[in-house]
mmCIF file of C-alpha atoms in Angstrom:
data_model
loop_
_atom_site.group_PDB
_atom_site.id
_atom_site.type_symbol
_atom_site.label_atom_id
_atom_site.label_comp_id
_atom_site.label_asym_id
_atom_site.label_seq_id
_atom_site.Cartn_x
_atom_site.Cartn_y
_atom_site.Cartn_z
ATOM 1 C CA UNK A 1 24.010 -13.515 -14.092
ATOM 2 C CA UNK A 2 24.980 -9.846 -13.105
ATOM 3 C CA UNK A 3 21.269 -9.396 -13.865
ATOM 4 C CA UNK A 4 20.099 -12.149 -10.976
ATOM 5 C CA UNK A 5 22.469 -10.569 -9.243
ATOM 6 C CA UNK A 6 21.296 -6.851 -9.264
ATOM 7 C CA UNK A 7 18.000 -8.217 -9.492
ATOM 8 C CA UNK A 8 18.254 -9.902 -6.194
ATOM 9 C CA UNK A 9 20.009 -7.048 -4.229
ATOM 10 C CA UNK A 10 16.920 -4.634 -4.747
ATOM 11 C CA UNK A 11 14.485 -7.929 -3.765
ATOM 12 C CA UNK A 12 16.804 -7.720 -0.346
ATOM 13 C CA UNK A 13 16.443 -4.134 -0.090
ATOM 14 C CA UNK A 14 12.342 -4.376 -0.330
ATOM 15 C CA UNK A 15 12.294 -7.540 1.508
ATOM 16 C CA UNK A 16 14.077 -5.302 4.305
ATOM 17 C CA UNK A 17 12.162 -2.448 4.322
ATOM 18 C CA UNK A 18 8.618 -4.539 4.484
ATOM 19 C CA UNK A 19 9.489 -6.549 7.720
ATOM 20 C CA UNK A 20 7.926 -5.243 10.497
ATOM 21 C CA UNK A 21 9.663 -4.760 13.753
ATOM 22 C CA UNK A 22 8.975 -7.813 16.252
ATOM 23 C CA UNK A 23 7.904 -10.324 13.955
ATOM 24 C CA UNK A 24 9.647 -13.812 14.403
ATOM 25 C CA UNK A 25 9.287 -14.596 10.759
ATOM 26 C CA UNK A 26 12.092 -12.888 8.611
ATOM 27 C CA UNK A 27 12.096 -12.376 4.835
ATOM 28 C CA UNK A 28 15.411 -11.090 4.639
ATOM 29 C CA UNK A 29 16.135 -14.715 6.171
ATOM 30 C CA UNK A 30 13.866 -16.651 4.116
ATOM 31 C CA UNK A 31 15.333 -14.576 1.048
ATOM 32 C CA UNK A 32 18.896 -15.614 2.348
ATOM 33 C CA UNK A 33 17.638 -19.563 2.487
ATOM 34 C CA UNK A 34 16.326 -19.585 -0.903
ATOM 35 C CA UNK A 35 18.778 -17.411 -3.033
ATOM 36 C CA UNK A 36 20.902 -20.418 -3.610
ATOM 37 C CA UNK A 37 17.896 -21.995 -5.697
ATOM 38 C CA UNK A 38 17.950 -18.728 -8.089
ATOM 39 C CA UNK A 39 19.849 -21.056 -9.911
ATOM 40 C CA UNK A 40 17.898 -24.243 -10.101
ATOM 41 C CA UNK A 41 14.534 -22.653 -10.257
ATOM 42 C CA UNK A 42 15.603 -20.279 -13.193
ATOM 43 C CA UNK A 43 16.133 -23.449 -15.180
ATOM 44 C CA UNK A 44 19.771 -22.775 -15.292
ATOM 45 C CA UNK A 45 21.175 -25.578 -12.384
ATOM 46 C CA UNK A 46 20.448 -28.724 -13.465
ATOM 47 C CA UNK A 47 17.897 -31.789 -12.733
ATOM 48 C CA UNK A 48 17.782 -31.211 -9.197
ATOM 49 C CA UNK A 49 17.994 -28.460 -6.803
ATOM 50 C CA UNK A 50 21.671 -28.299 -5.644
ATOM 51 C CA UNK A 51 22.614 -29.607 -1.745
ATOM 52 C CA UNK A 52 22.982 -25.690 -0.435
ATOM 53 C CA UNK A 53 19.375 -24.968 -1.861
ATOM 54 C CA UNK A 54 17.550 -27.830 0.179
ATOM 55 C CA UNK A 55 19.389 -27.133 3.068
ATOM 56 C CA UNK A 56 18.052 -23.434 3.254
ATOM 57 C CA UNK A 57 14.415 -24.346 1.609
ATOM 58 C CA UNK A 58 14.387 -26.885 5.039
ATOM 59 C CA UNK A 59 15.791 -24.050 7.799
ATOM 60 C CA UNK A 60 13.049 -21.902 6.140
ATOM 61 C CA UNK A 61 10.316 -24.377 6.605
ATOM 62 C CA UNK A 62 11.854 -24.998 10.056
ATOM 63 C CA UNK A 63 11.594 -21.298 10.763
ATOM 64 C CA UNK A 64 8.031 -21.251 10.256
ATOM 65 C CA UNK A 65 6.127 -23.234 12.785
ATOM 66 C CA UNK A 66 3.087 -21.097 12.682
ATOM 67 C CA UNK A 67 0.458 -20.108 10.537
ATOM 68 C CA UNK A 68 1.137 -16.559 10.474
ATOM 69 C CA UNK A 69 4.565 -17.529 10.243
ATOM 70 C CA UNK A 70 3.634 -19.681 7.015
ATOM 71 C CA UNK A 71 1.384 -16.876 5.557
ATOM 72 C CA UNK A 72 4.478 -13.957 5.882
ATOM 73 C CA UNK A 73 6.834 -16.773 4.452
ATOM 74 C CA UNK A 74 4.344 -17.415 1.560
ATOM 75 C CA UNK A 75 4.242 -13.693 1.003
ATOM 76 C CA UNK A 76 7.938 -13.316 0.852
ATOM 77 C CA UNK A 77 8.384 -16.161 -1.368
ATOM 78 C CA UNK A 78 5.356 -14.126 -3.624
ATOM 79 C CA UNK A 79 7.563 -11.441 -3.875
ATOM 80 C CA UNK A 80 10.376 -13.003 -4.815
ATOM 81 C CA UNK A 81 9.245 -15.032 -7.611
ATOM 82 C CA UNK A 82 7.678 -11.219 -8.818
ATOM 83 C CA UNK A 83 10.612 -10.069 -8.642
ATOM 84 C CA UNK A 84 12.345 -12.974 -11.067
ATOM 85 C CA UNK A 85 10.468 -13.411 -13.865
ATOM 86 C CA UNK A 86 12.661 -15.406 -15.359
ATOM 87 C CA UNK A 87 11.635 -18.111 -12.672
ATOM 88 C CA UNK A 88 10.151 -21.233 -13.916
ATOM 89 C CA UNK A 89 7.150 -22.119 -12.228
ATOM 90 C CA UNK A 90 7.307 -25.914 -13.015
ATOM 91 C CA UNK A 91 10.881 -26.168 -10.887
ATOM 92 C CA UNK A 92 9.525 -23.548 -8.459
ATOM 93 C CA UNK A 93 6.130 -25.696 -7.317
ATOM 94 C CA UNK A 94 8.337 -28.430 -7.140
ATOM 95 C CA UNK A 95 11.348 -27.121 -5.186
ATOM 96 C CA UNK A 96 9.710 -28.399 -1.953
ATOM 97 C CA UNK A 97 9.074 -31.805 -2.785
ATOM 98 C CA UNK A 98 12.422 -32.027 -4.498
ATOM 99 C CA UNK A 99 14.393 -30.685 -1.515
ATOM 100 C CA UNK A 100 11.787 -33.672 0.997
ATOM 101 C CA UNK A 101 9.730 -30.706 2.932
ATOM 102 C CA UNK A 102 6.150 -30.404 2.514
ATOM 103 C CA UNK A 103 4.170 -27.062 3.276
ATOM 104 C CA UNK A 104 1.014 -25.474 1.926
ATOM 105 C CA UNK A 105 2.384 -22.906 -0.874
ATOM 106 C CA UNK A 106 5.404 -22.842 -3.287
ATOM 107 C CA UNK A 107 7.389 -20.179 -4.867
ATOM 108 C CA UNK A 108 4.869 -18.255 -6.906
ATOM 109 C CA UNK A 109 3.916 -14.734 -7.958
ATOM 110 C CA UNK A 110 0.011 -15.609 -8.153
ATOM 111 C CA UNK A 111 -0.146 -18.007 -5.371
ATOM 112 C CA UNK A 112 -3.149 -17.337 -2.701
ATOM 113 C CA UNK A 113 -1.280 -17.201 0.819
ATOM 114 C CA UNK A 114 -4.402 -16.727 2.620
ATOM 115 C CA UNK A 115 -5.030 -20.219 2.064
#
């Protein structure tokens, strides 16, 4: 755990340092709204996602209204699941569906966000 831990402190300081200035879109945000899924999509929380992870995975999708909002979410999200390798990516396609939001990507390193 203290590794997720450390692990997800320097994905907030490179998520920080990449947002540029302006942008409505913010992957310290979106990083905030998903770190309680860590957990679940790790394989260590269980069957389903737990009630704190939906509710963030749904103000994300919320906060992303537009394309380019989508694509710099979708790239966040990319560099997340980089940064976790012990992510599963069964749980983390279906963390979306699970949590009742649809969108066009999922939580992947090799996921095409131009898409």
């Amino acid at each position: 755990m203290k590794n997720t831990f450390v692990g997800f402190l320097t994905l907030l300081a490179i998520m920080l340092l990449t947002v540029e200035p302006g942008q409505s879109f913010s992957c310290n945000d979106a990083t905030n709204q998903v770190a309680p899924c860590l957990g679940y999509i790790s394989g260590q929380g269980g069957d389903a996602p737990p009630s704190e992870c939906c509710n963030g995975v749904r103000a994300l999708v919320s906060s992303v209204p537009t394309t380019p909002d989508r694509r710099a979410a979708c790239e966040c999200l990319k560099g997340v699941a980089a940064a976790f390798p012990a992510i599963k990516d069964d749980l983390a396609n279906s963390l979306f569906k699970k949590c009742g939001v649809s969108v066009e990507f999922s939580i992947s390193k090799d996921i095409n966000c131009q898409t």
